[in-house]
Coordinates of C-alpha atoms and ligand atoms in Angstrom, one line a residue:
M1 CA 43.8 -16.8 -23.5
K2 CA 43.8 -20.0 -25.4
P3 CA 40.9 -22.5 -24.7
V4 CA 41.4 -25.3 -22.1
N5 CA 41.1 -28.7 -23.8
I6 CA 39.2 -31.4 -22.2
G7 CA 39.5 -35.2 -22.9
L8 CA 36.4 -36.9 -21.7
L9 CA 36.5 -40.6 -20.7
G10 CA 33.0 -41.9 -20.7
L11 CA 29.7 -40.5 -22.1
G12 CA 27.3 -42.1 -19.7
T13 CA 24.9 -40.2 -17.5
V14 CA 27.4 -37.8 -16.0
G15 CA 29.6 -37.6 -19.2
G16 CA 26.5 -36.6 -21.2
G17 CA 25.6 -34.1 -18.5
T18 CA 29.0 -32.6 -18.6
A19 CA 28.8 -32.1 -22.3
T20 CA 25.4 -30.5 -21.9
V21 CA 26.6 -28.1 -19.1
L22 CA 29.7 -27.1 -21.1
Q23 CA 27.6 -26.4 -24.1
D24 CA 24.5 -24.8 -22.6
N25 CA 26.5 -22.6 -20.2
A26 CA 29.4 -21.9 -22.4
A27 CA 29.0 -18.2 -22.4
E28 CA 28.5 -17.9 -18.7
I29 CA 31.5 -20.2 -18.1
S30 CA 33.8 -18.1 -20.3
R31 CA 32.5 -14.9 -18.6
R32 CA 33.6 -16.3 -15.3
L33 CA 36.8 -17.9 -16.5
G34 CA 38.1 -15.5 -19.2
R35 CA 38.7 -18.4 -21.6
E36 CA 36.8 -21.1 -23.4
V37 CA 36.5 -24.7 -22.2
R38 CA 36.3 -27.1 -25.1
I39 CA 35.9 -30.8 -25.3
S40 CA 38.7 -31.7 -27.7
A41 CA 38.6 -35.5 -27.4
V42 CA 36.2 -38.2 -26.2
C43 CA 36.4 -41.9 -25.5
D44 CA 33.3 -44.1 -25.2
L45 CA 32.3 -47.6 -26.2
S46 CA 29.9 -46.1 -28.8
E47 CA 31.4 -43.9 -31.5
E48 CA 28.0 -43.0 -32.7
K49 CA 27.0 -41.6 -29.3
A50 CA 30.3 -39.7 -29.1
K51 CA 29.7 -38.1 -32.5
Q52 CA 26.2 -37.2 -31.5
I53 CA 27.0 -35.7 -28.1
C54 CA 30.4 -34.1 -29.0
P55 CA 30.3 -33.6 -32.7
N56 CA 33.4 -31.3 -32.7
A57 CA 35.6 -33.5 -30.5
A58 CA 38.0 -36.2 -31.8
F59 CA 36.8 -39.7 -31.1
I60 CA 39.6 -41.8 -29.6
K61 CA 38.7 -45.4 -29.1
D62 CA 41.6 -46.2 -26.8
P63 CA 41.5 -44.4 -23.4
F64 CA 45.3 -44.7 -23.0
E65 CA 45.8 -42.9 -26.3
L66 CA 43.4 -40.1 -25.2
V67 CA 45.2 -39.6 -21.9
Q68 CA 48.5 -38.9 -23.8
H69 CA 47.0 -36.8 -26.5
Q70 CA 48.7 -33.4 -27.1
D71 CA 45.3 -31.6 -27.4
V72 CA 44.2 -32.7 -24.0
D73 CA 45.0 -30.5 -20.9
V74 CA 42.5 -32.0 -18.5
V75 CA 41.3 -35.6 -18.5
V76 CA 37.8 -36.0 -17.1
E77 CA 37.4 -39.6 -15.9
L78 CA 33.8 -40.6 -15.9
F79 CA 34.2 -44.4 -16.6
G80 CA 33.7 -45.2 -12.9
G81 CA 35.2 -48.3 -11.2
T82 CA 38.8 -49.2 -10.5
G83 CA 39.7 -51.2 -13.6
I84 CA 40.5 -49.2 -16.8
A85 CA 39.6 -46.0 -14.9
K86 CA 42.5 -46.5 -12.5
D87 CA 45.0 -47.3 -15.1
A88 CA 43.9 -44.5 -17.3
V89 CA 44.1 -41.9 -14.5
L90 CA 47.6 -43.1 -13.4
K91 CA 48.7 -43.0 -17.1
A92 CA 47.2 -39.5 -17.5
I93 CA 49.0 -38.2 -14.4
E94 CA 52.3 -39.8 -15.6
N95 CA 51.8 -37.7 -18.8
G96 CA 51.3 -34.5 -16.9
K97 CA 47.5 -34.2 -17.5
H98 CA 45.3 -32.7 -14.8
I99 CA 42.4 -34.9 -13.7
V100 CA 38.8 -34.3 -12.9
T101 CA 36.9 -37.4 -11.6
A102 CA 33.6 -38.3 -10.1
N103 CA 35.0 -41.7 -9.1
K104 CA 34.6 -42.1 -5.3
K105 CA 35.6 -45.8 -5.3
L106 CA 38.8 -45.0 -7.2
L107 CA 39.8 -42.2 -4.7
A108 CA 38.7 -44.0 -1.5
E109 CA 40.5 -47.2 -2.5
Y110 CA 43.5 -45.9 -4.5
G111 CA 43.8 -42.3 -3.4
N112 CA 47.0 -43.1 -1.4
E113 CA 48.6 -44.0 -4.7
I114 CA 47.0 -41.4 -6.9
F115 CA 47.6 -38.2 -4.9
P116 CA 51.3 -38.8 -4.2
L117 CA 51.9 -39.4 -7.9
A118 CA 49.9 -36.3 -8.8
E119 CA 52.1 -34.3 -6.4
E120 CA 55.2 -35.7 -7.9
K121 CA 54.1 -34.9 -11.4
N122 CA 52.7 -31.4 -10.4
V123 CA 49.2 -32.1 -11.6
M124 CA 45.9 -31.3 -10.0
V125 CA 43.3 -34.0 -9.3
Q126 CA 39.8 -32.6 -8.5
F127 CA 36.9 -34.7 -7.3
E128 CA 34.0 -32.5 -6.2
A129 CA 31.5 -34.8 -8.0
A130 CA 32.8 -37.9 -6.1
V131 CA 30.9 -36.9 -2.9
A132 CA 27.3 -35.9 -2.7
G133 CA 26.9 -35.1 -6.5
G134 CA 26.1 -31.5 -7.0
I135 CA 26.7 -30.3 -3.4
P136 CA 30.0 -28.4 -3.2
I137 CA 31.1 -30.2 0.0
I138 CA 34.7 -30.8 -1.1
K139 CA 35.1 -27.1 -1.7
A140 CA 33.5 -26.4 1.7
L141 CA 35.8 -28.8 3.6
R142 CA 39.0 -27.8 1.8
E143 CA 38.5 -24.1 1.6
G144 CA 35.4 -22.7 3.2
L145 CA 36.1 -24.3 6.6
A146 CA 39.9 -24.0 6.4
A147 CA 40.1 -21.8 9.5
N148 CA 38.5 -24.5 11.7
Q149 CA 39.5 -27.7 13.4
I150 CA 36.8 -30.1 12.1
R151 CA 35.2 -32.2 14.8
S152 CA 32.8 -34.4 12.9
I153 CA 30.8 -35.0 9.7
A154 CA 27.5 -36.8 9.4
G155 CA 26.0 -37.2 6.0
I156 CA 23.1 -38.7 4.1
I157 CA 25.2 -39.5 1.1
N158 CA 23.4 -42.3 -0.7
G159 CA 20.3 -41.2 -2.4
T160 CA 19.1 -44.7 -3.2
S161 CA 19.1 -45.7 0.4
N162 CA 17.5 -42.5 1.5
F163 CA 14.7 -43.0 -1.0
I164 CA 14.1 -46.5 0.3
L165 CA 14.0 -45.4 3.9
T166 CA 11.7 -42.5 3.1
E167 CA 9.3 -44.8 1.3
M168 CA 9.4 -47.4 4.1
R169 CA 8.6 -44.7 6.7
E170 CA 5.8 -43.0 4.7
K171 CA 4.1 -46.2 3.4
G172 CA 5.0 -48.6 6.2
S173 CA 6.3 -50.9 3.4
A174 CA 8.9 -53.7 3.7
F175 CA 12.4 -53.1 2.5
A176 CA 12.2 -55.7 -0.3
D177 CA 9.0 -54.1 -1.7
V178 CA 10.4 -50.6 -1.8
L179 CA 13.7 -51.8 -3.3
K180 CA 11.7 -53.3 -6.2
E181 CA 9.8 -50.0 -6.6
A182 CA 13.2 -48.1 -6.5
Q183 CA 14.5 -50.4 -9.2
A184 CA 11.4 -49.8 -11.4
L185 CA 11.9 -46.0 -11.0
G186 CA 15.5 -46.3 -12.0
Y187 CA 16.7 -45.0 -8.6
A188 CA 18.3 -48.4 -7.7
E189 CA 20.6 -50.5 -9.9
A190 CA 19.6 -54.0 -10.9
D191 CA 22.4 -55.1 -8.5
P192 CA 21.8 -52.6 -5.7
T193 CA 24.4 -54.0 -3.3
F194 CA 26.9 -51.1 -3.6
D195 CA 24.2 -48.6 -2.6
I196 CA 22.1 -50.5 0.0
E197 CA 25.0 -52.2 1.8
G198 CA 26.8 -48.9 2.5
H199 CA 29.8 -49.2 0.2
D200 CA 29.0 -46.1 -1.8
A201 CA 28.4 -44.1 1.4
G202 CA 31.6 -45.6 2.8
H203 CA 33.7 -44.4 -0.1
K204 CA 32.2 -40.9 0.3
I205 CA 32.7 -40.6 4.1
T206 CA 36.2 -42.0 3.7
I207 CA 37.1 -39.1 1.3
M208 CA 35.5 -36.5 3.6
S209 CA 37.2 -37.9 6.7
A210 CA 40.6 -37.6 5.0
L211 CA 39.9 -34.0 4.0
A212 CA 38.6 -33.1 7.4
F213 CA 41.4 -34.6 9.5
G214 CA 44.4 -34.6 7.2
T215 CA 44.8 -38.3 7.0
P216 CA 45.4 -40.7 4.1
M217 CA 42.4 -42.6 2.8
N218 CA 41.2 -45.3 5.3
F219 CA 38.5 -47.1 3.4
S220 CA 39.6 -50.5 4.6
A221 CA 39.0 -49.4 8.2
C222 CA 35.6 -47.9 7.5
Y223 CA 32.7 -49.8 9.1
L224 CA 29.9 -50.6 6.7
E225 CA 26.4 -51.6 7.6
G226 CA 23.6 -51.1 5.1
I227 CA 19.8 -50.9 5.3
S228 CA 18.9 -54.3 3.9
K229 CA 18.2 -55.8 7.3
L230 CA 16.1 -52.9 8.6
D231 CA 12.6 -53.9 9.7
S232 CA 9.9 -51.4 9.0
R233 CA 8.7 -52.0 12.6
D234 CA 11.8 -50.3 13.9
I235 CA 11.2 -47.3 11.6
K236 CA 7.7 -47.1 13.0
Y237 CA 8.8 -47.5 16.7
A238 CA 11.6 -44.9 16.1
E239 CA 9.0 -42.5 14.8
E240 CA 6.7 -43.0 17.8
L241 CA 9.7 -42.1 20.0
G242 CA 10.4 -38.9 18.0
Y243 CA 13.2 -40.3 15.7
R244 CA 13.8 -41.0 12.0
I245 CA 16.1 -43.7 10.8
K246 CA 18.7 -42.6 8.1
L247 CA 21.7 -44.3 6.6
L248 CA 24.5 -42.0 7.8
G249 CA 28.1 -41.8 7.0
I250 CA 29.8 -40.6 10.1
T251 CA 33.4 -39.5 10.9
R252 CA 34.4 -38.0 14.2
K253 CA 37.6 -37.0 15.8
T254 CA 37.9 -38.2 19.4
D255 CA 40.7 -38.2 22.0
K256 CA 41.3 -41.9 21.2
G257 CA 41.2 -41.7 17.4
I258 CA 38.9 -41.2 14.5
E259 CA 35.5 -42.9 14.1
L260 CA 34.7 -43.8 10.5
R261 CA 31.4 -45.6 9.9
V262 CA 28.3 -46.1 7.9
H263 CA 25.1 -47.5 9.4
P264 CA 21.4 -46.9 9.9
T265 CA 21.0 -44.3 12.6
L266 CA 18.1 -42.9 14.6
I267 CA 18.1 -39.1 14.4
P268 CA 15.9 -36.8 16.5
E269 CA 13.1 -35.7 14.2
S270 CA 13.7 -32.0 15.1
R271 CA 17.1 -32.1 13.4
L272 CA 17.5 -30.9 9.8
L273 CA 19.2 -34.1 8.7
A274 CA 16.2 -36.1 9.9
N275 CA 14.0 -34.2 7.4
V276 CA 16.1 -34.9 4.3
N277 CA 13.9 -37.1 2.2
G278 CA 13.7 -39.1 -1.0
V279 CA 16.9 -39.2 -3.1
M280 CA 18.3 -35.9 -1.7
N281 CA 21.7 -35.8 0.1
A282 CA 22.8 -33.6 3.0
V283 CA 26.1 -33.3 4.9
R284 CA 26.4 -31.7 8.3
V285 CA 29.9 -30.6 9.5
N286 CA 30.7 -29.7 13.0
A287 CA 33.8 -27.5 13.3
D288 CA 35.3 -25.7 16.3
M289 CA 34.9 -22.1 15.3
V290 CA 31.8 -22.0 13.0
G291 CA 29.8 -24.7 14.8
E292 CA 27.4 -26.7 12.7
T293 CA 27.0 -26.0 9.0
L294 CA 24.7 -28.0 6.7
Y295 CA 24.9 -28.6 3.0
Y296 CA 21.9 -30.0 1.1
G297 CA 21.2 -30.8 -2.5
A298 CA 21.0 -33.4 -5.3
G299 CA 23.5 -36.2 -4.7
A300 CA 23.2 -37.7 -8.1
G301 CA 21.8 -37.1 -11.6
A302 CA 23.3 -36.0 -14.8
L303 CA 23.2 -32.2 -14.5
P304 CA 23.8 -31.9 -10.7
T305 CA 26.8 -34.2 -10.9
A306 CA 28.0 -32.5 -14.1
S307 CA 27.7 -29.1 -12.3
A308 CA 30.4 -30.3 -9.9
V309 CA 32.5 -31.8 -12.7
V310 CA 32.5 -28.5 -14.6
A311 CA 33.2 -26.5 -11.5
D312 CA 36.4 -28.6 -11.1
I313 CA 37.3 -28.0 -14.7
I314 CA 36.9 -24.3 -14.1
D315 CA 39.1 -24.4 -10.9
I316 CA 41.8 -26.2 -12.8
A317 CA 41.6 -23.8 -15.8
R318 CA 42.1 -20.9 -13.4
L319 CA 45.3 -22.4 -11.9
I320 CA 46.7 -24.2 -14.8
E321 CA 49.4 -21.6 -15.4
A322 CA 49.9 -20.7 -11.8
E323 CA 52.8 -21.8 -9.6
T324 CA 52.0 -25.1 -7.9
D325 CA 52.4 -23.4 -4.5
H326 CA 49.2 -21.5 -5.2
R327 CA 47.1 -24.6 -5.5
V328 CA 44.8 -25.9 -2.7
P329 CA 46.3 -29.2 -1.5
H330 CA 44.5 -32.3 -2.8
L331 CA 43.6 -33.5 0.7
A332 CA 43.2 -29.9 2.2
F333 CA 46.5 -30.2 4.2
Q334 CA 50.0 -29.8 2.9
P335 CA 51.1 -33.3 1.7
S336 CA 53.9 -33.4 4.4
Q337 CA 51.2 -32.8 7.0
V338 CA 48.9 -35.7 5.9
Q339 CA 49.4 -38.1 8.8
A340 CA 48.0 -41.5 9.5
Q341 CA 45.8 -41.6 12.7
N342 CA 44.2 -44.3 14.7
I343 CA 40.9 -45.4 13.3
L344 CA 38.8 -46.7 16.2
P345 CA 37.4 -50.2 16.0
M346 CA 33.6 -50.2 16.4
D347 CA 33.8 -51.6 19.9
E348 CA 35.5 -48.3 21.0
I349 CA 33.1 -45.8 19.4
T350 CA 30.5 -44.0 21.5
S351 CA 26.9 -43.6 20.6
G352 CA 23.3 -43.9 21.9
Y353 CA 21.6 -47.2 21.1
Y354 CA 18.1 -48.3 20.2
L355 CA 17.5 -51.9 21.3
R356 CA 14.4 -54.0 20.5
V357 CA 14.1 -57.1 22.6
Q358 CA 11.5 -59.9 22.2
A359 CA 10.8 -61.5 25.6
T360 CA 8.3 -63.5 27.6
D361 CA 5.7 -61.2 29.0
E362 CA 5.9 -62.2 32.7
P363 CA 6.9 -60.6 36.0
G364 CA 10.6 -59.9 36.4
T365 CA 11.5 -59.8 32.6
L366 CA 12.1 -56.0 32.5
G367 CA 14.0 -56.1 35.8
Q368 CA 16.4 -58.8 34.5
I369 CA 17.1 -56.8 31.3
A370 CA 17.6 -53.6 33.1
A371 CA 20.0 -55.2 35.6
L372 CA 22.2 -56.6 32.8
L373 CA 22.3 -53.2 31.1
A374 CA 23.3 -51.6 34.5
K375 CA 26.0 -54.3 35.0
E376 CA 27.7 -53.1 31.8
N377 CA 27.3 -49.5 32.8
V378 CA 24.7 -48.8 30.1
S379 CA 22.3 -46.2 31.2
I380 CA 18.6 -46.3 30.0
E381 CA 17.1 -43.1 28.7
A382 CA 13.7 -44.5 27.8
L383 CA 12.0 -47.9 27.9
I384 CA 8.7 -48.9 26.5
Q385 CA 6.8 -52.1 26.0
K386 CA 5.5 -52.3 22.4
G387 CA 2.5 -54.5 22.7
V388 CA 2.3 -58.2 22.8
I389 CA 3.3 -60.3 19.8
D390 CA 1.2 -63.3 21.0
Q391 CA -0.4 -64.2 24.3
S392 CA 3.0 -64.6 26.1
T393 CA 5.6 -62.5 24.1
A394 CA 6.2 -58.8 24.2
E395 CA 8.5 -56.4 22.5
I396 CA 10.5 -54.0 24.6
V397 CA 12.2 -51.0 23.0
I398 CA 15.0 -49.4 25.0
L399 CA 16.9 -46.2 24.2
T400 CA 20.3 -45.8 25.9
H401 CA 22.3 -42.8 26.9
T402 CA 25.6 -42.3 25.1
T403 CA 27.9 -45.3 25.9
V404 CA 30.8 -47.3 24.6
E405 CA 29.7 -49.8 22.0
R406 CA 31.6 -52.7 23.6
N407 CA 29.5 -52.3 26.8
V408 CA 26.2 -52.4 24.8
K409 CA 27.3 -55.5 22.9
R410 CA 28.3 -57.3 26.1
A411 CA 24.9 -56.4 27.6
I412 CA 23.1 -57.6 24.5
A413 CA 25.0 -61.0 24.6
A414 CA 24.0 -61.4 28.3
I415 CA 20.3 -60.4 27.7
E416 CA 20.1 -62.8 24.7
A417 CA 21.3 -65.6 27.0
L418 CA 18.3 -65.1 29.3
S419 CA 15.7 -67.8 29.1
C420 CA 12.9 -65.2 28.9
V421 CA 14.4 -63.7 25.7
D422 CA 13.5 -65.6 22.6
A423 CA 14.9 -63.8 19.6
P424 CA 18.1 -61.9 18.6
I425 CA 18.1 -58.3 19.8
T426 CA 17.9 -55.6 17.2
M427 CA 20.5 -52.9 17.8
I428 CA 20.5 -49.6 15.9
R429 CA 22.9 -46.7 16.7
M430 CA 21.3 -43.5 17.7
E431 CA 22.3 -39.9 17.4
R432 CA 21.2 -37.9 20.5
D433 CA 20.4 -34.3 20.9
R434 CA 23.6 -32.6 22.0
K435 CA 24.4 -29.0 21.8
S436 CA 27.2 -27.9 19.4
T437 CA 29.7 -25.8 21.3
R438 CA 33.5 -25.4 21.2
L439 CA 33.7 -27.7 24.2
N440 CA 31.5 -30.4 22.8
S441 CA 32.5 -32.3 19.7
S442 CA 29.1 -33.8 19.1
H443 CA 27.9 -34.8 15.6
Ligands
LIG501 N1 24.3 -44.3 -6.3 C1 24.5 -43.1 -5.6 C2 23.3 -42.8 -4.8 C3 24.9 -41.9 -6.4 O1 22.3 -43.5 -4.8 O2 23.3 -41.7 -4.1 C4 26.3 -42.0 -6.9 O3 27.2 -42.1 -5.9

């Protein structure tokens, strides 16, 4: 069989890694595939770099020329972002080129434009590397779990944030200090907003939610709350109560609609997700027949991400000459079955809650707080007083049973209005230990 020709857009970390994987594992790949995969054309800002990394490929300066080139069967988009990357991908699809991309932002924000065009033009768009780097979670959601109704997904899907939270817990350091350390180590970007404020995780959970529930991309409805306001005191108190705090991307199907959210979350320390540390990623899927499955691995880095890119290239190469009916649908469900569903506003989600209240240490304070929680039907699971800040002020930490977020927020507003409460209440959502059964759609 004739080789499959790749046109590579971008030779940054992942692009360079892709060239390395294709070169170093060329023999193994053609043993699996029965044909050779060859980089026929590359586009990068630096011609010198392109010549160095891909000496046998044509250097094409203009990405729009590359995506129309006759010697390119598959365009591998590794520019990132939604500027040139988006225009080049759309142009490539228009020209009948198959696409492999690691670009989560592009798919989460413009997937509703890209996938219908790809279907119209009969091309495949593969994106394993867009979510959790080297972990084959897209394959698992689209194929491995295809017999199930998926109930929920919860993932540690931003390595930068997980590194920062791990360091804060292990060293008791403040967020700002650990961020500086992460930047010095190259784990965090000079402008870390995208990672630490939940955008990157939001893009990834949006893509997984669409695949799990057969919906279009709903990034604009995804709730984003990052880790920059986390106080290391809360990490410490959570630990004393048997919990770890992780930045989770969560999506759940409920009777009322779909929850789609990213925020710091207390997780019982006995759960596997709570023990995913450093820059590692993990995704837990709860599905009706199989129960819980967990996927763990490197969520970033040149070779792990390139591993996913090259797996997509191999998938496309296997199906390139097959009837389109034999392909796995882009969003796991037949395009005609991809249906918009209600994405629940945060007030309507259900969760457990960690509340830290700073209040005057005097008789009756606890009673007033407990009464206001009860008034909003919020049930207390645990309540401890965490020492005295000064002679007259104490910190009270409350864990609630699962409840509707609107009720907790109402109770918080009422408690903050008490004269004995002298600072805003800290609220962190909490995952509680719930058994995974067919009848229980816990995450
Ligand atoms: N910046 C991401 C992370 C990796 O920190 O996990 C790419 O999405």
